[in-house]
Amino acid sequence: MAPLRPAGLARLGRGVLLWGALALPAVTADRAGMNEPRPLWQQLAGLGMLAVAVALSRRQPFGAFAVTAGLSLAAAPALFSVSYGPALGLFALLLGLREQRARPAVAGFVAVGALGTARIALTGVDPPPEWLVLTGSLLFGCVLPWLGGRYWRQSRALAEAGWLRAARLEDEQRHAEERARLRERARIAQDMHDSLGHELSLLALRAAALQVAPGLAADHRSAAAGLRVAAADATDHLRRIIGVLREDDEPAPLTPANESLAELVARAAESGLPVRWEPPDAAPAPEPGGIADRLLHGVVREALTNAARHAPGAPVVVAVTGQARGATVTVTNGPPTREAPSAASGGSGLLGLRAAVTSVGGDFRAGPHGAGFRVRAYVPAQQVAVPPAPSTPAAPFAHARRRVALGLGAAAGAGVVVVGAAFGWYAYTETHSVLTPSAYAKLRAGTPLDDIAPVLPDREAHDPPTERAPTPPPAGADCRYYRASGELLVSTDHFRLCFDERDRLLTKDVVPGVGRPAESREDHEDHEERAGDARHDRHGEGSTR
């Protein structure tokens, strides 16, 4: 046999402590008079069943609850007993805490209620109050702790889910910051591409103009041609490098330009690009430095760069139309007049411009126009506000807490109502079954029931202690039990009145409460002697008179 590890020893120690705590009320309840006295073998069997329930509580919580519920039903048909009530409530709590499914627990509660009802119907002395106590015990001692355990388990699960979600949000925030840094680097690189690409294109135009200038020496003309080719190649290399850094949906940079559209067109014309500027009409122009102005500047710069690279020598027209709700820029170039210096494919500048324009609610179109190419962009004067994405509410967590809280409240309310009604009925039946010691002392054997009925209480005692009677009842006698006091929740003395078949008082006995049998009998006998002396004195006084 392998020795127990420290974890196993700690688990065993906790089980022993739990068993001791649950066994304490089972041992002391009988001695304190809170239960009817039981034989020693029943007490030992109950302690053994509690040990089995403790052993099953970790791996088989439903089995532990079933064992405890069966033990409670065996001890009391109404399920409630001081000996096993704490254990029943504890194992119901552990059932809700450790069992994921709810159906086994609900089925167990229904089975316990059905078995308790059947036993009360078969062996109960006063079924209505016993059934009320059973219902209250089932709701208040089983269902409510079970719901409390489920709420505890769900609270822990929600707390763990909350921590996991917080960790995931931190990871997402870190990744978002990393993506933002990468996007910013790509934006800076793209801005360098747009600016330097435009300048290199103008430089290539100046070199081309210098190459065809009259009166230039051959070696200078060859150097100008080499400069033009080098500028075109540098533009292509720059476009490829920046294209690797740029994402597909990355909008074009909106860095404010230090020049207006007219100045941009004029500088391109000075560099040798055959471009013509058509100023806007009287309608309001875009606000300088605004989003619309910066977008239009980027569109014109990219269109002029593409015209210089892909359609050298082609005439270009830049037109701006101002409107009350925005501005439209159109850049149109004709067919090239000479062969393009580079056969490189187009970059992603137009795609970035399309994303930037459409992101503010504008419209962007670029494509062939006749024998040339046209770029048209409409930018609204006021950026369209994009509604933020609705945040994900914590509805599942709130709904789970609300559902469990409602279940706990309903069970608690129902349990309080049923237990209150059961206790009220119990108090009523117990207080209305009290035969005072003075009335008991006046009863004499042979008295007809009709003469005794006026002093008898309305009800007989509930669950009479027949096993504590000093002598067995006479054969064939009809015995009735009454309480000697109206104290509740304690073991009190009972009076047993037995009548013969002619409804005459045959015998009367005192059934003492738990803990003081001799004293109770002596007290009632003394009371009876005093009552007899008083009757004798009254009889003597009547004779004297």
mmCIF file with all atom_site columns, N, CA and C in Angstrom, residues 35-67:
data_model
loop_
_atom_site.group_PDB
_atom_site.id
_atom_site.type_symbol
_atom_site.label_atom_id
_atom_site.label_alt_id
_atom_site.label_comp_id
_atom_site.label_asym_id
_atom_site.label_entity_id
_atom_site.label_seq_id
_atom_site.pdbx_PDB_ins_code
_atom_site.Cartn_x
_atom_site.Cartn_y
_atom_site.Cartn_z
_atom_site.occupancy
_atom_site.B_iso_or_equiv
_atom_site.pdbx_formal_charge
_atom_site.auth_seq_id
_atom_site.auth_comp_id
_atom_site.auth_asym_id
_atom_site.auth_atom_id
_atom_site.pdbx_PDB_model_num
ATOM 1  N N  . ASN A 1 35 ? -34.606 15.470 20.161 1.00 0.00 ? 35 ASN A N  1
ATOM 2  C CA . ASN A 1 35 ? -35.141 14.367 19.372 1.00 0.00 ? 35 ASN A CA 1
ATOM 3  C C  . ASN A 1 35 ? -35.688 13.304 20.315 1.00 0.00 ? 35 ASN A C  1
ATOM 4  N N  . GLU A 1 36 ? -36.497 12.439 19.754 1.00 0.00 ? 36 GLU A N  1
ATOM 5  C CA . GLU A 1 36 ? -36.924 11.288 20.518 1.00 0.00 ? 36 GLU A CA 1
ATOM 6  C C  . GLU A 1 36 ? -35.728 10.363 20.712 1.00 0.00 ? 36 GLU A C  1
ATOM 7  N N  . PRO A 1 37 ? -35.558 9.766  21.899 1.00 0.00 ? 37 PRO A N  1
ATOM 8  C CA . PRO A 1 37 ? -34.389 8.901  22.115 1.00 0.00 ? 37 PRO A CA 1
ATOM 9  C C  . PRO A 1 37 ? -34.397 7.715  21.161 1.00 0.00 ? 37 PRO A C  1
ATOM 10 N N  . ARG A 1 38 ? -33.199 7.391  20.676 1.00 0.00 ? 38 ARG A N  1
ATOM 11 C CA . ARG A 1 38 ? -33.054 6.295  19.721 1.00 0.00 ? 38 ARG A CA 1
ATOM 12 C C  . ARG A 1 38 ? -32.103 5.256  20.289 1.00 0.00 ? 38 ARG A C  1
ATOM 13 N N  . PRO A 1 39 ? -32.220 4.026  19.853 1.00 0.00 ? 39 PRO A N  1
ATOM 14 C CA . PRO A 1 39 ? -31.272 2.998  20.300 1.00 0.00 ? 39 PRO A CA 1
ATOM 15 C C  . PRO A 1 39 ? -29.857 3.339  19.848 1.00 0.00 ? 39 PRO A C  1
ATOM 16 N N  . LEU A 1 40 ? -28.898 2.746  20.531 1.00 0.00 ? 40 LEU A N  1
ATOM 17 C CA . LEU A 1 40 ? -27.495 3.024  20.225 1.00 0.00 ? 40 LEU A CA 1
ATOM 18 C C  . LEU A 1 40 ? -27.136 2.594  18.813 1.00 0.00 ? 40 LEU A C  1
ATOM 19 N N  . TRP A 1 41 ? -27.691 1.485  18.354 1.00 0.00 ? 41 TRP A N  1
ATOM 20 C CA . TRP A 1 41 ? -27.329 1.020  17.018 1.00 0.00 ? 41 TRP A CA 1
ATOM 21 C C  . TRP A 1 41 ? -27.800 1.982  15.930 1.00 0.00 ? 41 TRP A C  1
ATOM 22 N N  . GLN A 1 42 ? -28.952 2.648  16.147 1.00 0.00 ? 42 GLN A N  1
ATOM 23 C CA . GLN A 1 42 ? -29.412 3.639  15.169 1.00 0.00 ? 42 GLN A CA 1
ATOM 24 C C  . GLN A 1 42 ? -28.480 4.851  15.133 1.00 0.00 ? 42 GLN A C  1
ATOM 25 N N  . GLN A 1 43 ? -28.015 5.281  16.290 1.00 0.00 ? 43 GLN A N  1
ATOM 26 C CA . GLN A 1 43 ? -27.083 6.412  16.312 1.00 0.00 ? 43 GLN A CA 1
ATOM 27 C C  . GLN A 1 43 ? -25.777 6.052  15.614 1.00 0.00 ? 43 GLN A C  1
ATOM 28 N N  . LEU A 1 44 ? -25.247 4.849  15.883 1.00 0.00 ? 44 LEU A N  1
ATOM 29 C CA . LEU A 1 44 ? -24.003 4.440  15.223 1.00 0.00 ? 44 LEU A CA 1
ATOM 30 C C  . LEU A 1 44 ? -24.194 4.287  13.717 1.00 0.00 ? 44 LEU A C  1
ATOM 31 N N  . ALA A 1 45 ? -25.363 3.752  13.296 1.00 0.00 ? 45 ALA A N  1
ATOM 32 C CA . ALA A 1 45 ? -25.638 3.635  11.856 1.00 0.00 ? 45 ALA A CA 1
ATOM 33 C C  . ALA A 1 45 ? -25.713 5.010  11.204 1.00 0.00 ? 45 ALA A C  1
ATOM 34 N N  . GLY A 1 46 ? -26.316 5.973  11.899 1.00 0.00 ? 46 GLY A N  1
ATOM 35 C CA . GLY A 1 46 ? -26.370 7.328  11.354 1.00 0.00 ? 46 GLY A CA 1
ATOM 36 C C  . GLY A 1 46 ? -24.995 7.939  11.211 1.00 0.00 ? 46 GLY A C  1
ATOM 37 N N  . LEU A 1 47 ? -24.108 7.720  12.203 1.00 0.00 ? 47 LEU A N  1
ATOM 38 C CA . LEU A 1 47 ? -22.741 8.245  12.095 1.00 0.00 ? 47 LEU A CA 1
ATOM 39 C C  . LEU A 1 47 ? -21.996 7.585  10.938 1.00 0.00 ? 47 LEU A C  1
ATOM 40 N N  . GLY A 1 48 ? -22.228 6.278  10.726 1.00 0.00 ? 48 GLY A N  1
ATOM 41 C CA . GLY A 1 48 ? -21.593 5.611  9.595  1.00 0.00 ? 48 GLY A CA 1
ATOM 42 C C  . GLY A 1 48 ? -22.084 6.148  8.256  1.00 0.00 ? 48 GLY A C  1
ATOM 43 N N  . MET A 1 49 ? -23.379 6.414  8.143  1.00 0.00 ? 49 MET A N  1
ATOM 44 C CA . MET A 1 49 ? -23.908 6.983  6.901  1.00 0.00 ? 49 MET A CA 1
ATOM 45 C C  . MET A 1 49 ? -23.353 8.381  6.650  1.00 0.00 ? 49 MET A C  1
ATOM 46 N N  . LEU A 1 50 ? -23.164 9.158  7.715  1.00 0.00 ? 50 LEU A N  1
ATOM 47 C CA . LEU A 1 50 ? -22.549 10.487 7.538  1.00 0.00 ? 50 LEU A CA 1
ATOM 48 C C  . LEU A 1 50 ? -21.114 10.353 7.051  1.00 0.00 ? 50 LEU A C  1
ATOM 49 N N  . ALA A 1 51 ? -20.390 9.339  7.548  1.00 0.00 ? 51 ALA A N  1
ATOM 50 C CA . ALA A 1 51 ? -19.027 9.126  7.065  1.00 0.00 ? 51 ALA A CA 1
ATOM 51 C C  . ALA A 1 51 ? -19.019 8.767  5.580  1.00 0.00 ? 51 ALA A C  1
ATOM 52 N N  . VAL A 1 52 ? -19.972 7.940  5.142  1.00 0.00 ? 52 VAL A N  1
ATOM 53 C CA . VAL A 1 52 ? -20.074 7.599  3.720  1.00 0.00 ? 52 VAL A CA 1
ATOM 54 C C  . VAL A 1 52 ? -20.380 8.844  2.892  1.00 0.00 ? 52 VAL A C  1
ATOM 55 N N  . ALA A 1 53 ? -21.284 9.700  3.383  1.00 0.00 ? 53 ALA A N  1
ATOM 56 C CA . ALA A 1 53 ? -21.631 10.916 2.644  1.00 0.00 ? 53 ALA A CA 1
ATOM 57 C C  . ALA A 1 53 ? -20.431 11.842 2.529  1.00 0.00 ? 53 ALA A C  1
ATOM 58 N N  . VAL A 1 54 ? -19.640 11.973 3.592  1.00 0.00 ? 54 VAL A N  1
ATOM 59 C CA . VAL A 1 54 ? -18.444 12.820 3.534  1.00 0.00 ? 54 VAL A CA 1
ATOM 60 C C  . VAL A 1 54 ? -17.450 12.267 2.522  1.00 0.00 ? 54 VAL A C  1
ATOM 61 N N  . ALA A 1 55 ? -17.298 10.930 2.476  1.00 0.00 ? 55 ALA A N  1
ATOM 62 C CA . ALA A 1 55 ? -16.373 10.330 1.513  1.00 0.00 ? 55 ALA A CA 1
ATOM 63 C C  . ALA A 1 55 ? -16.821 10.552 0.076  1.00 0.00 ? 55 ALA A C  1
ATOM 64 N N  . LEU A 1 56 ? -18.129 10.611 -0.152 1.00 0.00 ? 56 LEU A N  1
ATOM 65 C CA . LEU A 1 56 ? -18.645 10.792 -1.519 1.00 0.00 ? 56 LEU A CA 1
ATOM 66 C C  . LEU A 1 56 ? -18.782 12.249 -1.921 1.00 0.00 ? 56 LEU A C  1
ATOM 67 N N  . SER A 1 57 ? -18.639 13.174 -0.984 1.00 0.00 ? 57 SER A N  1
ATOM 68 C CA . SER A 1 57 ? -19.001 14.569 -1.258 1.00 0.00 ? 57 SER A CA 1
ATOM 69 C C  . SER A 1 57 ? -18.139 15.214 -2.325 1.00 0.00 ? 57 SER A C  1
ATOM 70 N N  . ARG A 1 58 ? -16.873 14.788 -2.470 1.00 0.00 ? 58 ARG A N  1
ATOM 71 C CA . ARG A 1 58 ? -15.994 15.463 -3.429 1.00 0.00 ? 58 ARG A CA 1
ATOM 72 C C  . ARG A 1 58 ? -16.215 14.958 -4.857 1.00 0.00 ? 58 ARG A C  1
ATOM 73 N N  . ARG A 1 59 ? -16.243 13.648 -5.027 1.00 0.00 ? 59 ARG A N  1
ATOM 74 C CA . ARG A 1 59 ? -16.357 13.086 -6.376 1.00 0.00 ? 59 ARG A CA 1
ATOM 75 C C  . ARG A 1 59 ? -17.804 12.801 -6.781 1.00 0.00 ? 59 ARG A C  1
ATOM 76 N N  . GLN A 1 60 ? -18.658 12.504 -5.829 1.00 0.00 ? 60 GLN A N  1
ATOM 77 C CA . GLN A 1 60 ? -20.064 12.188 -6.112 1.00 0.00 ? 60 GLN A CA 1
ATOM 78 C C  . GLN A 1 60 ? -20.955 13.041 -5.210 1.00 0.00 ? 60 GLN A C  1
ATOM 79 N N  . PRO A 1 61 ? -21.073 14.346 -5.477 1.00 0.00 ? 61 PRO A N  1
ATOM 80 C CA . PRO A 1 61 ? -21.884 15.193 -4.587 1.00 0.00 ? 61 PRO A CA 1
ATOM 81 C C  . PRO A 1 61 ? -23.351 14.794 -4.555 1.00 0.00 ? 61 PRO A C  1
ATOM 82 N N  . PHE A 1 62 ? -23.877 14.302 -5.672 1.00 0.00 ? 62 PHE A N  1
ATOM 83 C CA . PHE A 1 62 ? -25.274 13.877 -5.662 1.00 0.00 ? 62 PHE A CA 1
ATOM 84 C C  . PHE A 1 62 ? -25.455 12.637 -4.795 1.00 0.00 ? 62 PHE A C  1
ATOM 85 N N  . GLY A 1 63 ? -24.486 11.720 -4.834 1.00 0.00 ? 63 GLY A N  1
ATOM 86 C CA . GLY A 1 63 ? -24.571 10.549 -3.977 1.00 0.00 ? 63 GLY A CA 1
ATOM 87 C C  . GLY A 1 63 ? -24.524 10.914 -2.503 1.00 0.00 ? 63 GLY A C  1
ATOM 88 N N  . ALA A 1 64 ? -23.674 11.892 -2.142 1.00 0.00 ? 64 ALA A N  1
ATOM 89 C CA . ALA A 1 64 ? -23.615 12.330 -0.748 1.00 0.00 ? 64 ALA A CA 1
ATOM 90 C C  . ALA A 1 64 ? -24.942 12.930 -0.303 1.00 0.00 ? 64 ALA A C  1
ATOM 91 N N  . PHE A 1 65 ? -25.551 13.731 -1.177 1.00 0.00 ? 65 PHE A N  1
ATOM 92 C CA . PHE A 1 65 ? -26.852 14.312 -0.828 1.00 0.00 ? 65 PHE A CA 1
ATOM 93 C C  . PHE A 1 65 ? -27.918 13.230 -0.709 1.00 0.00 ? 65 PHE A C  1
ATOM 94 N N  . ALA A 1 66 ? -27.896 12.240 -1.615 1.00 0.00 ? 66 ALA A N  1
ATOM 95 C CA . ALA A 1 66 ? -28.906 11.181 -1.572 1.00 0.00 ? 66 ALA A CA 1
ATOM 96 C C  . ALA A 1 66 ? -28.783 10.374 -0.281 1.00 0.00 ? 66 ALA A C  1
ATOM 97 N N  . VAL A 1 67 ? -27.554 10.076 0.154  1.00 0.00 ? 67 VAL A N  1
ATOM 98 C CA . VAL A 1 67 ? -27.359 9.327  1.401  1.00 0.00 ? 67 VAL A CA 1
ATOM 99 C C  . VAL A 1 67 ? -27.902 10.124 2.581  1.00 0.00 ? 67 VAL A C  1
#
